[in-house]
Coordinates of C-alpha atoms in Angstrom, one line a residue:
M7 CA 0.0 0.0 0.0
L8 CA 1.3 3.5 -0.8
T9 CA 2.1 5.8 2.0
K10 CA 0.4 9.2 2.3
R11 CA 3.6 10.9 1.2
A12 CA 4.1 8.5 -1.7
S13 CA 0.5 9.0 -2.8
L14 CA 0.9 12.8 -2.7
K15 CA 4.1 12.5 -4.8
L16 CA 2.4 10.3 -7.3
A17 CA -0.6 12.6 -7.6
T18 CA 1.7 15.6 -8.0
A19 CA 3.7 13.9 -10.7
F20 CA 0.5 12.8 -12.5
A21 CA -0.9 16.4 -12.4
A22 CA 2.4 17.7 -13.8
L23 CA 2.2 15.2 -16.6
M24 CA -1.4 16.2 -17.4
I25 CA -0.4 19.8 -17.5
A26 CA 2.6 19.1 -19.7
G27 CA 0.5 17.0 -22.0
T28 CA -2.2 19.6 -22.3
A29 CA 0.4 22.3 -23.0
Q30 CA 2.0 20.1 -25.7
A31 CA -1.4 19.3 -27.2
A32 CA -2.2 23.1 -27.3
E33 CA 0.9 23.8 -29.3
K34 CA -0.9 23.5 -32.6
L35 CA -2.1 26.3 -34.9
R36 CA -5.3 25.4 -36.8
L37 CA -5.1 27.6 -39.9
L38 CA -7.9 28.3 -42.3
T39 CA -6.3 29.8 -45.4
W40 CA -5.9 30.0 -49.2
A41 CA -3.9 27.8 -51.5
D42 CA -0.2 28.9 -51.9
Y43 CA -0.2 31.1 -48.7
V44 CA 1.6 28.4 -46.7
P45 CA 4.7 27.2 -48.5
K46 CA 6.2 24.0 -46.9
D47 CA 9.5 25.6 -46.1
V48 CA 7.8 28.5 -44.3
V49 CA 5.7 26.1 -42.2
E50 CA 8.8 24.1 -41.4
Q51 CA 10.8 27.1 -40.3
F52 CA 7.9 28.4 -38.1
T53 CA 7.7 25.0 -36.4
K54 CA 11.4 24.8 -35.9
E55 CA 11.5 28.3 -34.4
T56 CA 8.5 28.0 -32.1
G57 CA 7.8 24.3 -31.7
I58 CA 4.2 25.0 -32.9
E59 CA 2.8 22.6 -35.5
V60 CA 0.5 24.1 -38.2
E61 CA -2.6 22.2 -39.3
I62 CA -3.7 23.6 -42.6
T63 CA -7.2 23.7 -44.1
L64 CA -7.4 25.3 -47.5
S65 CA -10.6 27.3 -48.2
N66 CA -12.1 30.4 -49.8
N67 CA -14.2 33.3 -48.6
E68 CA -17.6 31.7 -48.9
E69 CA -16.4 28.5 -47.2
M70 CA -14.6 30.3 -44.4
I71 CA -17.8 32.1 -43.5
S72 CA -19.8 28.9 -43.8
K73 CA -17.5 26.9 -41.7
L74 CA -17.1 29.5 -38.9
R75 CA -20.8 30.3 -39.0
A76 CA -21.7 26.6 -38.6
T77 CA -19.5 26.3 -35.4
Q78 CA -20.0 29.9 -34.1
G79 CA -16.3 30.5 -34.7
A80 CA -14.9 27.2 -33.5
G81 CA -12.6 24.7 -35.1
F82 CA -9.8 27.1 -36.1
D83 CA -7.3 29.4 -34.4
L84 CA -6.6 31.7 -37.3
A85 CA -8.4 32.5 -40.6
Q86 CA -7.6 34.5 -43.7
P87 CA -10.8 36.1 -45.1
S88 CA -10.6 39.1 -47.4
Q89 CA -11.0 42.4 -45.7
D90 CA -14.4 43.0 -47.2
R91 CA -15.8 39.8 -45.8
I92 CA -15.2 40.5 -42.1
S93 CA -17.3 43.4 -40.8
G94 CA -20.6 42.1 -42.3
P95 CA -20.3 38.5 -41.2
Q96 CA -19.0 39.6 -37.8
A97 CA -21.9 42.0 -37.2
E98 CA -24.4 39.3 -38.4
F99 CA -22.9 36.1 -36.9
G100 CA -20.2 37.1 -34.4
I101 CA -17.7 34.6 -35.8
Y102 CA -14.4 36.5 -34.9
K103 CA -12.9 38.0 -31.8
P104 CA -11.3 41.4 -31.6
L105 CA -7.5 41.5 -32.2
D106 CA -5.1 42.5 -29.4
L107 CA -3.1 44.9 -31.5
S108 CA -0.4 45.1 -28.7
K109 CA 0.6 41.6 -29.6
L110 CA 1.3 42.5 -33.3
K111 CA 4.6 44.1 -34.5
S112 CA 3.0 47.0 -36.4
D113 CA 6.3 48.1 -37.8
L114 CA 6.4 44.9 -39.9
F115 CA 3.4 46.2 -41.9
I116 CA 3.1 48.8 -44.6
A117 CA 1.6 51.5 -42.5
S118 CA -1.0 52.8 -44.9
M119 CA -2.3 49.3 -45.7
L120 CA -2.4 48.4 -42.0
E121 CA -4.4 51.5 -41.2
A122 CA -6.8 51.0 -44.1
T123 CA -7.5 47.4 -43.3
K124 CA -8.0 48.1 -39.6
K125 CA -10.5 50.8 -40.6
N126 CA -12.3 48.4 -43.0
T127 CA -12.5 45.6 -40.4
T128 CA -13.6 47.6 -37.4
V129 CA -17.0 46.7 -35.8
D130 CA -18.2 48.7 -32.8
G131 CA -14.8 50.3 -32.3
K132 CA -12.9 47.0 -32.3
V133 CA -10.5 45.8 -35.0
Y134 CA -11.0 42.3 -36.4
G135 CA -8.4 42.0 -39.2
V136 CA -4.9 43.0 -40.3
P137 CA -3.6 42.8 -43.9
H138 CA -1.5 40.0 -45.4
I139 CA -1.7 39.4 -49.2
W140 CA -3.2 41.8 -51.7
G141 CA -3.9 41.5 -55.4
T142 CA -6.6 42.1 -58.1
D143 CA -9.2 40.4 -60.2
G144 CA -9.0 41.3 -63.9
L145 CA -8.5 39.6 -67.3
V146 CA -6.2 36.8 -68.2
V147 CA -5.9 36.9 -72.0
N148 CA -4.1 35.0 -74.7
T149 CA -3.2 38.2 -76.6
K150 CA -2.4 36.3 -79.8
A151 CA -5.7 34.5 -79.9
A152 CA -7.9 37.3 -78.5
P153 CA -6.1 40.6 -79.2
K154 CA -9.2 42.8 -78.8
V155 CA -10.2 41.8 -75.2
A156 CA -9.8 44.8 -73.0
D157 CA -12.8 44.8 -70.6
Y158 CA -15.1 42.3 -68.9
N159 CA -17.9 42.7 -71.5
D160 CA -15.4 41.4 -74.2
L161 CA -15.8 38.0 -72.6
C162 CA -19.3 37.9 -74.1
D163 CA -18.1 38.6 -77.6
Q164 CA -19.7 36.1 -80.0
A165 CA -16.4 36.0 -81.9
L166 CA -15.0 34.2 -78.9
A167 CA -18.0 32.0 -78.2
G168 CA -17.1 28.9 -76.3
K169 CA -13.6 30.2 -75.5
T170 CA -14.1 32.5 -72.5
S171 CA -14.7 31.9 -68.8
F172 CA -15.4 33.5 -65.4
R173 CA -16.4 32.3 -62.0
A174 CA -20.1 32.4 -61.1
K175 CA -19.2 34.3 -57.9
R176 CA -19.8 37.8 -56.5
P177 CA -16.6 39.3 -58.2
A178 CA -18.2 38.7 -61.6
L179 CA -21.3 40.6 -60.5
I180 CA -19.2 43.5 -59.3
A181 CA -16.9 43.5 -62.4
F182 CA -19.7 43.5 -64.9
A183 CA -21.6 46.2 -63.0
F184 CA -18.6 48.5 -63.4
A185 CA -18.1 47.4 -67.0
N186 CA -21.7 48.5 -67.8
G187 CA -21.5 51.9 -66.3
M188 CA -22.8 51.1 -62.8
D189 CA -21.1 51.6 -59.4
P190 CA -22.1 48.7 -57.1
F191 CA -20.0 50.0 -54.2
A192 CA -21.9 53.3 -54.2
A193 CA -25.2 51.3 -53.9
Y194 CA -24.0 49.2 -50.9
G195 CA -26.0 51.2 -48.5
D196 CA -29.3 50.9 -50.4
A197 CA -30.6 47.3 -50.6
K198 CA -33.4 48.2 -53.0
A199 CA -31.1 50.0 -55.4
Y200 CA -28.5 47.3 -55.1
T201 CA -31.1 44.5 -55.8
A202 CA -32.2 46.4 -59.0
M203 CA -28.6 46.8 -60.1
M204 CA -27.8 43.1 -59.5
E205 CA -30.9 42.1 -61.5
K206 CA -29.5 44.1 -64.5
V207 CA -26.1 42.5 -64.1
G208 CA -27.6 39.1 -63.8
A209 CA -29.5 39.5 -67.0
K210 CA -26.2 40.6 -68.7
L211 CA -24.4 37.5 -67.4
A212 CA -27.3 35.2 -68.4
E213 CA -26.9 36.5 -72.0
C214 CA -23.1 36.2 -71.7
K215 CA -23.4 32.6 -70.5
K216 CA -24.0 31.6 -74.1
S217 CA -20.4 32.6 -74.9
V218 CA -18.5 31.1 -72.0
K219 CA -16.9 27.6 -72.1
F220 CA -17.6 27.0 -68.5
F221 CA -17.8 28.8 -65.1
W222 CA -14.4 28.0 -63.7
D223 CA -14.2 26.9 -60.1
G224 CA -10.7 25.6 -59.3
K225 CA -7.6 27.5 -60.3
D226 CA -5.9 24.5 -62.0
Q227 CA -9.0 24.0 -64.1
L228 CA -8.8 27.5 -65.5
L229 CA -5.0 27.6 -65.9
N230 CA -5.0 24.3 -67.8
A231 CA -7.7 25.5 -70.1
L232 CA -5.8 28.6 -70.9
R233 CA -2.6 26.6 -71.4
S234 CA -4.3 24.3 -73.9
G235 CA -6.1 27.1 -75.8
E236 CA -9.5 25.7 -74.8
V237 CA -10.1 29.1 -73.2
V238 CA -8.4 32.3 -74.6
A239 CA -9.8 34.9 -72.2
A240 CA -11.1 34.8 -68.7
M241 CA -11.8 36.9 -65.6
A242 CA -9.3 35.8 -63.0
W243 CA -6.7 36.8 -60.4
D244 CA -3.5 38.5 -61.5
T245 CA -1.4 35.7 -60.0
G246 CA -2.8 33.2 -62.5
G247 CA -2.1 35.5 -65.4
W248 CA 1.5 36.2 -64.2
K249 CA 2.1 32.4 -63.7
L250 CA 1.0 31.7 -67.3
N251 CA 2.9 34.6 -68.6
S252 CA 6.1 33.0 -67.2
E253 CA 5.2 30.0 -69.3
S254 CA 4.0 31.8 -72.4
A255 CA 4.6 35.4 -73.3
D256 CA 1.3 35.6 -75.3
I257 CA -0.8 35.1 -72.1
K258 CA -1.0 38.3 -70.0
F259 CA -2.8 39.7 -67.1
I260 CA -4.6 42.8 -68.2
A261 CA -6.2 45.5 -66.0
P262 CA -9.6 46.1 -67.6
K263 CA -10.6 49.5 -68.9
S264 CA -13.4 49.7 -66.3
G265 CA -10.9 48.9 -63.5
A266 CA -9.4 45.8 -61.9
L267 CA -11.0 44.8 -58.6
G268 CA -8.6 45.1 -55.6
W269 CA -8.7 42.8 -52.6
V270 CA -6.7 42.3 -49.4
D271 CA -6.6 39.0 -47.6
T272 CA -6.2 39.3 -43.9
F273 CA -5.5 37.6 -40.7
A274 CA -8.5 37.2 -38.4
I275 CA -8.9 35.2 -35.2
P276 CA -12.1 33.0 -35.0
A277 CA -14.4 33.7 -31.9
K278 CA -13.7 30.3 -30.3
G279 CA -10.1 29.8 -31.4
R280 CA -8.1 27.9 -28.7
N281 CA -4.6 29.2 -29.4
D282 CA -4.5 32.9 -29.8
D283 CA -0.8 33.0 -28.8
A284 CA 0.2 30.8 -31.7
A285 CA -2.0 32.9 -34.0
Y286 CA -0.2 36.1 -33.1
K287 CA 3.2 34.4 -33.4
W288 CA 2.2 33.1 -36.9
I289 CA 1.1 36.6 -38.0
N290 CA 4.3 38.3 -36.8
F291 CA 6.4 35.5 -38.3
N292 CA 4.7 35.9 -41.7
M293 CA 5.1 39.6 -41.8
R294 CA 8.9 39.4 -41.4
P295 CA 10.2 40.7 -44.9
E296 CA 12.3 37.6 -45.6
I297 CA 9.3 35.3 -44.8
A298 CA 6.8 37.5 -46.6
A299 CA 8.9 37.4 -49.7
K300 CA 8.8 33.6 -49.7
V301 CA 5.0 33.6 -49.3
A302 CA 4.6 36.2 -52.0
A303 CA 6.7 34.1 -54.4
S304 CA 4.5 31.1 -53.7
A305 CA 1.2 33.1 -54.0
G306 CA 2.4 35.2 -56.9
N307 CA 1.1 38.3 -55.2
F308 CA 2.5 41.1 -53.1
T309 CA 2.2 41.3 -49.3
A310 CA 1.5 44.0 -46.7
S311 CA 5.0 43.3 -45.2
N312 CA 7.1 46.5 -45.0
G313 CA 10.2 45.8 -47.1
A314 CA 9.3 42.4 -48.6
D315 CA 8.9 43.9 -52.1
K316 CA 12.7 44.6 -52.1
L317 CA 13.3 40.9 -51.7
M318 CA 11.0 39.8 -54.5
Q319 CA 12.4 38.3 -57.7
G320 CA 12.7 40.5 -60.8
K321 CA 10.1 38.7 -63.0
L322 CA 7.1 39.4 -60.8
K323 CA 8.2 43.1 -60.5
D324 CA 8.3 43.3 -64.3
Q325 CA 5.0 41.6 -64.8
F326 CA 3.4 43.9 -62.3
A327 CA 4.8 47.0 -64.1
E328 CA 3.4 45.8 -67.4
S329 CA 0.0 45.0 -66.1
F330 CA -0.3 48.1 -63.9
P331 CA 0.9 51.4 -65.3
K332 CA 0.0 54.3 -63.0
A333 CA -3.4 54.9 -64.7
A334 CA -4.4 51.3 -64.1
I335 CA -3.3 51.4 -60.5
D336 CA -5.3 54.6 -60.0
N337 CA -8.3 52.9 -61.5
I338 CA -8.3 49.8 -59.2
K339 CA -11.7 49.4 -57.5
W340 CA -10.9 48.4 -54.0
Y341 CA -13.5 46.2 -52.3
P342 CA -15.1 48.0 -49.3
A343 CA -16.6 46.0 -46.5
V344 CA -19.7 44.1 -47.5
P345 CA -22.8 45.2 -45.5
A346 CA -24.9 42.4 -44.0
G347 CA -27.6 41.1 -46.3
L348 CA -25.9 41.9 -49.6
E349 CA -24.5 38.5 -50.2
E350 CA -28.0 37.0 -50.0
I351 CA -29.1 39.4 -52.8
E352 CA -26.1 38.3 -54.9
G353 CA -26.6 34.7 -54.1
K354 CA -30.1 34.6 -55.6
I355 CA -28.8 36.1 -58.8
L356 CA -25.9 33.7 -59.0
D357 CA -28.1 30.7 -58.2
R358 CA -30.3 31.6 -61.2
L359 CA -27.3 32.1 -63.4
K360 CA -25.8 28.7 -62.5
A361 CA -29.2 27.1 -63.0
G362 CA -29.5 28.6 -66.4
S363 CA -32.6 30.7 -65.8

């Protein structure tokens, strides 16, 4: 039989093991992010430096909101929604927690982008997001096969019937609104006016559907179609255009006449995340210029890291300069925060479009 002292020592040792085991189990970061934002070497370096393992789930804006809404913000410790998809879902569903800005190294961020993103992700005086990767939606065009494509409406040209593509997602609604002389962002505050505008855009896209090869979904699907010539022009991200341009000089990313659509993907902490400390460590680690340059090279886009651009390879710099002369940069339409309820309006239009009615 154990003595009282031996029993106490055994209990103490068991408690210590339980605490150690719990601490060890907690040292995991569950990350909800985009493809190409987590290069293997970056993850390995983070784990080596911190001892924290990274569990990666790849997603997109719609899925991030859906997953976090279904769990009331549980299941992940860090997410990367676009800045325009934070304040609306937060006000409606409460899926994020306010950031503790004192735990972030603000000098690692481009100051103007940090302040703008903080402003765009503020709800009730609290900040919910900081910037990471930024880029644009525009046109990826085989300039030899489709030399006249210069704006979104050109994807509907019957001369290119069966050889164009776009995603049946909200960016297409926004893009075609601008291309047809409307300003969807100015109508964000008026649900009735926005609904009427989206109905017009939906009618345009329904007509345009006759010309498209398919509504692309996965990135690889579109890139392979452009490589093979099955598709010669599409609405897509700049990163895809620049990747293909590295393989074929004829394929270029073009900023449309009506304006490219600018986005910023952020870092945001889910409401019921279990490891905030690991989340802040990951954010600060990723914003270090030498790390951000690696992520930018993987993603094919630029980052909000102060100084990372100086470490980028020359090819991407050259591609950016060709796609975005000053006038094109000045014409970028940056996504503002999406008010609650707007995506429901858009969803009905997109559902009809995909259904063919």
